[in-house]
mmCIF file of C-alpha atoms in Angstrom:
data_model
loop_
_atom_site.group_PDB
_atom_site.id
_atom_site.type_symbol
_atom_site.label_atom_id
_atom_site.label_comp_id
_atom_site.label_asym_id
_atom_site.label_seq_id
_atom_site.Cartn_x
_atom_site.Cartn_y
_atom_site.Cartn_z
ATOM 1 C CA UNK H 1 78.211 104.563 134.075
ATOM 2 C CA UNK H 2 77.985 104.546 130.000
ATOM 3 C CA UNK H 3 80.758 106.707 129.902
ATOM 4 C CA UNK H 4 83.017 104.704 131.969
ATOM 5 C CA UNK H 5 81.795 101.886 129.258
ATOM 6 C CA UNK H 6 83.060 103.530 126.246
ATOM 7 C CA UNK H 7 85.942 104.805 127.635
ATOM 8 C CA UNK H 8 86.986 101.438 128.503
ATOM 9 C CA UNK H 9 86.215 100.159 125.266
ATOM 10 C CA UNK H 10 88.430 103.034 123.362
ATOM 11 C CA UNK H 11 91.126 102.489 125.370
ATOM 12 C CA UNK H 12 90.966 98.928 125.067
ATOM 13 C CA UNK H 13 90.933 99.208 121.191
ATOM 14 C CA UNK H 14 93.744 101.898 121.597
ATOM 15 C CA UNK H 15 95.987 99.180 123.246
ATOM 16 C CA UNK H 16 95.178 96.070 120.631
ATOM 17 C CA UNK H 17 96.172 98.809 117.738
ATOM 18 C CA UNK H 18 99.289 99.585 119.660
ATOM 19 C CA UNK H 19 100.045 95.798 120.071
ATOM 20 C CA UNK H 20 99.303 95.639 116.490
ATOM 21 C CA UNK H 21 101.405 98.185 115.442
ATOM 22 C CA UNK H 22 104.473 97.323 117.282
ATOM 23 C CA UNK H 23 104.570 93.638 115.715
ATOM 24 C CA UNK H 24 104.116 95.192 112.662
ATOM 25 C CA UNK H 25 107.289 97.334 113.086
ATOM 26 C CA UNK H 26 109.323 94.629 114.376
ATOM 27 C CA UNK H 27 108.392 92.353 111.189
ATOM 28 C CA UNK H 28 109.064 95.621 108.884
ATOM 29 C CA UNK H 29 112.562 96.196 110.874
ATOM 30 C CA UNK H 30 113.825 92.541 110.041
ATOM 31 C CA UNK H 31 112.699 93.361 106.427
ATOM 32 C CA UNK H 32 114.583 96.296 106.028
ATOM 33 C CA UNK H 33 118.020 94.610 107.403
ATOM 34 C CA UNK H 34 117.572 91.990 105.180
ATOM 35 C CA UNK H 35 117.844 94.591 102.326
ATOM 36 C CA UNK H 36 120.068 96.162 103.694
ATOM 37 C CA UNK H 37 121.663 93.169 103.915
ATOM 38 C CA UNK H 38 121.447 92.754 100.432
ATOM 39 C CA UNK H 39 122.696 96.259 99.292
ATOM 40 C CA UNK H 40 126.019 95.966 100.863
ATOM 41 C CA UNK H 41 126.751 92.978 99.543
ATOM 42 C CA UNK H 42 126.011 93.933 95.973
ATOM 43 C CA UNK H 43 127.042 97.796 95.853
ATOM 44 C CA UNK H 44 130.181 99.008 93.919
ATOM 45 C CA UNK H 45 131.959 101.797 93.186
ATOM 46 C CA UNK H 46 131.523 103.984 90.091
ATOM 47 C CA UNK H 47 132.721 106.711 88.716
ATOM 48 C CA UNK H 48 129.700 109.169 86.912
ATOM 49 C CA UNK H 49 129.166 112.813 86.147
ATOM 50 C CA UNK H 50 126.258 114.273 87.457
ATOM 51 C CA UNK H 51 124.319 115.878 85.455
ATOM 52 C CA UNK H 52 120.882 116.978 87.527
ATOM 53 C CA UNK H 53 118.944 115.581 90.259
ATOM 54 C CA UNK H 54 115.430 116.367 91.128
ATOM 55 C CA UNK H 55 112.373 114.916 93.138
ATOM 56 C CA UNK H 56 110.327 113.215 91.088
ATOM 57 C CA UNK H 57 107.156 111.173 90.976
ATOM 58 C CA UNK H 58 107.582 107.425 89.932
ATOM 59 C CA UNK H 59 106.435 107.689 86.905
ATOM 60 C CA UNK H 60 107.999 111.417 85.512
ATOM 61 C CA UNK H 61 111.178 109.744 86.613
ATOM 62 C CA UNK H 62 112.331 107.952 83.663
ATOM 63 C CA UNK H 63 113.087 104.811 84.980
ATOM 64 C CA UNK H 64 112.734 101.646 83.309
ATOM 65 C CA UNK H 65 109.136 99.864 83.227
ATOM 66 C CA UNK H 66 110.261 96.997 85.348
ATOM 67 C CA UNK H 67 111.057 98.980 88.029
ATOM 68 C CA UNK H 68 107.677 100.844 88.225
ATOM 69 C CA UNK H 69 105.578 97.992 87.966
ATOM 70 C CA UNK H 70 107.515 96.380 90.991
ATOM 71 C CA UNK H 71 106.957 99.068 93.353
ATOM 72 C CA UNK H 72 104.230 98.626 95.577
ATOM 73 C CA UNK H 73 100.936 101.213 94.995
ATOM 74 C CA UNK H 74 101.483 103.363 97.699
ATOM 75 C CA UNK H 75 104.721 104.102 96.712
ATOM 76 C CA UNK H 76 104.271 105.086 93.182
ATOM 77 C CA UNK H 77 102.817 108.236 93.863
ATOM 78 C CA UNK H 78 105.386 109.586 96.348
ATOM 79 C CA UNK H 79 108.796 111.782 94.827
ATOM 80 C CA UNK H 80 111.868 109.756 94.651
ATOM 81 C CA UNK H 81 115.313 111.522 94.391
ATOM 82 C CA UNK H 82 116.696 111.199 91.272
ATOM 83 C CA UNK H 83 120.013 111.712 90.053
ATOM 84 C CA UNK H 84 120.453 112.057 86.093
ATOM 85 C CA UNK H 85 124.261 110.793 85.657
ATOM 86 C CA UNK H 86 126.798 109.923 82.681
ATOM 87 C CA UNK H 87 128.578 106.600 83.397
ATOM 88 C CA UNK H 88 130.963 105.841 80.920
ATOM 89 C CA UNK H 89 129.272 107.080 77.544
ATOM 90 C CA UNK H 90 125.521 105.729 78.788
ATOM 91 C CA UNK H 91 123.368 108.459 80.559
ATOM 92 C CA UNK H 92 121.175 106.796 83.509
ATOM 93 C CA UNK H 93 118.581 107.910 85.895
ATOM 94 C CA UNK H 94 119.352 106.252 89.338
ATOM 95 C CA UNK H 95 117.550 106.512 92.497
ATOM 96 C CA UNK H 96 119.790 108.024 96.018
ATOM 97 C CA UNK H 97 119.369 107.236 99.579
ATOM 98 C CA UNK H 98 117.504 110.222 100.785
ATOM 99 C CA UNK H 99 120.238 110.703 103.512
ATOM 100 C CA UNK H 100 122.798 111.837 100.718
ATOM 101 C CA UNK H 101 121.080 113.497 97.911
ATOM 102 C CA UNK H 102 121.781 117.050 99.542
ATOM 103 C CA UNK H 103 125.746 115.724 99.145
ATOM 104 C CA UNK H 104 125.449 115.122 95.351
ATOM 105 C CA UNK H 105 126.673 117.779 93.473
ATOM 106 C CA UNK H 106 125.643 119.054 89.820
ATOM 107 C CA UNK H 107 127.539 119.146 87.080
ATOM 108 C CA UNK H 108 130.654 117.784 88.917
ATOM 109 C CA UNK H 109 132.315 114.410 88.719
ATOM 110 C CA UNK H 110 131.811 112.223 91.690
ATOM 111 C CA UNK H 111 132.946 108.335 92.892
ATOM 112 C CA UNK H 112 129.469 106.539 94.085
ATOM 113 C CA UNK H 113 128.686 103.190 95.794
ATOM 114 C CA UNK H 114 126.115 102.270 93.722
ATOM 115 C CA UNK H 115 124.032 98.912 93.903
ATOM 116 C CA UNK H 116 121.684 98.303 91.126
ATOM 117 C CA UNK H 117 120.128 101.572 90.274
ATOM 118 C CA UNK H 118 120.426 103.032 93.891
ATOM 119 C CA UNK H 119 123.051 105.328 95.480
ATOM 120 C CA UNK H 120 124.368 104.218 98.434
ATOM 121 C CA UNK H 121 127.241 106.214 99.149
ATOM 122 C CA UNK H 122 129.058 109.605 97.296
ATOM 123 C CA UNK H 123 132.563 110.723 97.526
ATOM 124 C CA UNK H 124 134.109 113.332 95.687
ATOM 125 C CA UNK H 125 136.659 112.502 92.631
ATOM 126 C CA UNK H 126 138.720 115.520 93.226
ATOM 127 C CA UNK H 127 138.807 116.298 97.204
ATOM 128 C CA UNK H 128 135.991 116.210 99.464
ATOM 129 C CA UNK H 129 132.450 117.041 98.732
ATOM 130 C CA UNK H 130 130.936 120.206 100.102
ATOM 131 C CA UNK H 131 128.270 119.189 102.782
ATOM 132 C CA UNK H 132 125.453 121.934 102.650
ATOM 133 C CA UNK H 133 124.348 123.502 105.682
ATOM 134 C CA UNK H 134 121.440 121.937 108.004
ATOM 135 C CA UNK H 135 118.087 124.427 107.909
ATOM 136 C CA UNK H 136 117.427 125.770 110.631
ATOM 137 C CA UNK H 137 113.817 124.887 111.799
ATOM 138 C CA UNK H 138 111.125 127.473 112.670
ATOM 139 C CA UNK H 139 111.363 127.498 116.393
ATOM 140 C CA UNK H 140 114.716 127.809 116.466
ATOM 141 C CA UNK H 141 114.734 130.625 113.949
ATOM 142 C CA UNK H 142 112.182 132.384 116.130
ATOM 143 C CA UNK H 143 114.199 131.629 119.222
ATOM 144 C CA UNK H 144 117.286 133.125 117.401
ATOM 145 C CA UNK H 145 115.186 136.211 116.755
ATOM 146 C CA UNK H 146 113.950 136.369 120.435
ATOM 147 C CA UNK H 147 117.332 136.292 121.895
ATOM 148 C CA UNK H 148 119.180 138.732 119.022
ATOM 149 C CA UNK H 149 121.428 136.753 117.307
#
């Protein structure tokens, strides 16, 4: 019968985290569209030459003090992508959505939608830019081998 007990009680604990969890989402959802919000209506576009881009902690990423002592604690010591670009005759570290950061090319001139310090969007300045190739995960690479292709 004791077992019966404690299962009960771990799955009742199990649901009131889940509950939990799922409020928490929503109220972190309606957070995020707000700045999302917020991006779009502040991005423009700009014109820069890329000159690297790298992962890089908060801190090793050279941008301004402000910035770093915004972000929250948990975030500082995670690796943001960084692009390293000349706009106009000023060279600035900026921060890219992680969805486009494989799209930014080095050393190449590029039109970006930025807003604030972050990259929204990238285009190319002289046709389009080259999207790299998706990796190919490691069950599908072993299922590739399996079947001989």
């Amino acid at each position: 019968m004791q077992v019966w007990h404690a299962l009960l009680i771990i799955l009742i604990v199990i649901i009131v985290a889940l509950i939990v969890l799922y409020f928490f989402g929503k109220k972190a959802k309606k957070k995020q569209e707000a700045q999302q919000e917020q991006i779009e209506a502040s991005k423009q576009q700009i014109s820069m030459l890329v000159i690297d881009k790298k992962r890089l902690p908060l801190k090793q990423s050279g941008l301004p003090q402000m910035v770093i002592d915004q972000t929250p604690k948990l975030m500082r010591r995670t690796k943001l992508p960084i692009v390293k670009a000349k706009i106009g005759p000023r060279i600035t570290n900026l921060v890219a959505d992680e969805k486009i950061f494989d799209q930014i090319p080095v050393k190449k001139e590029i039109k970006a939608m930025v807003s604030g310090i972050y990259i929204v969007e990238v285009r190319g300045v002289r046709g389009p830019l080259e999207v790299p190739a998706k990796k190919v995960g490691f069950f599908k690479r072993m299922a590739n081998k399996v079947s001989g292709k």
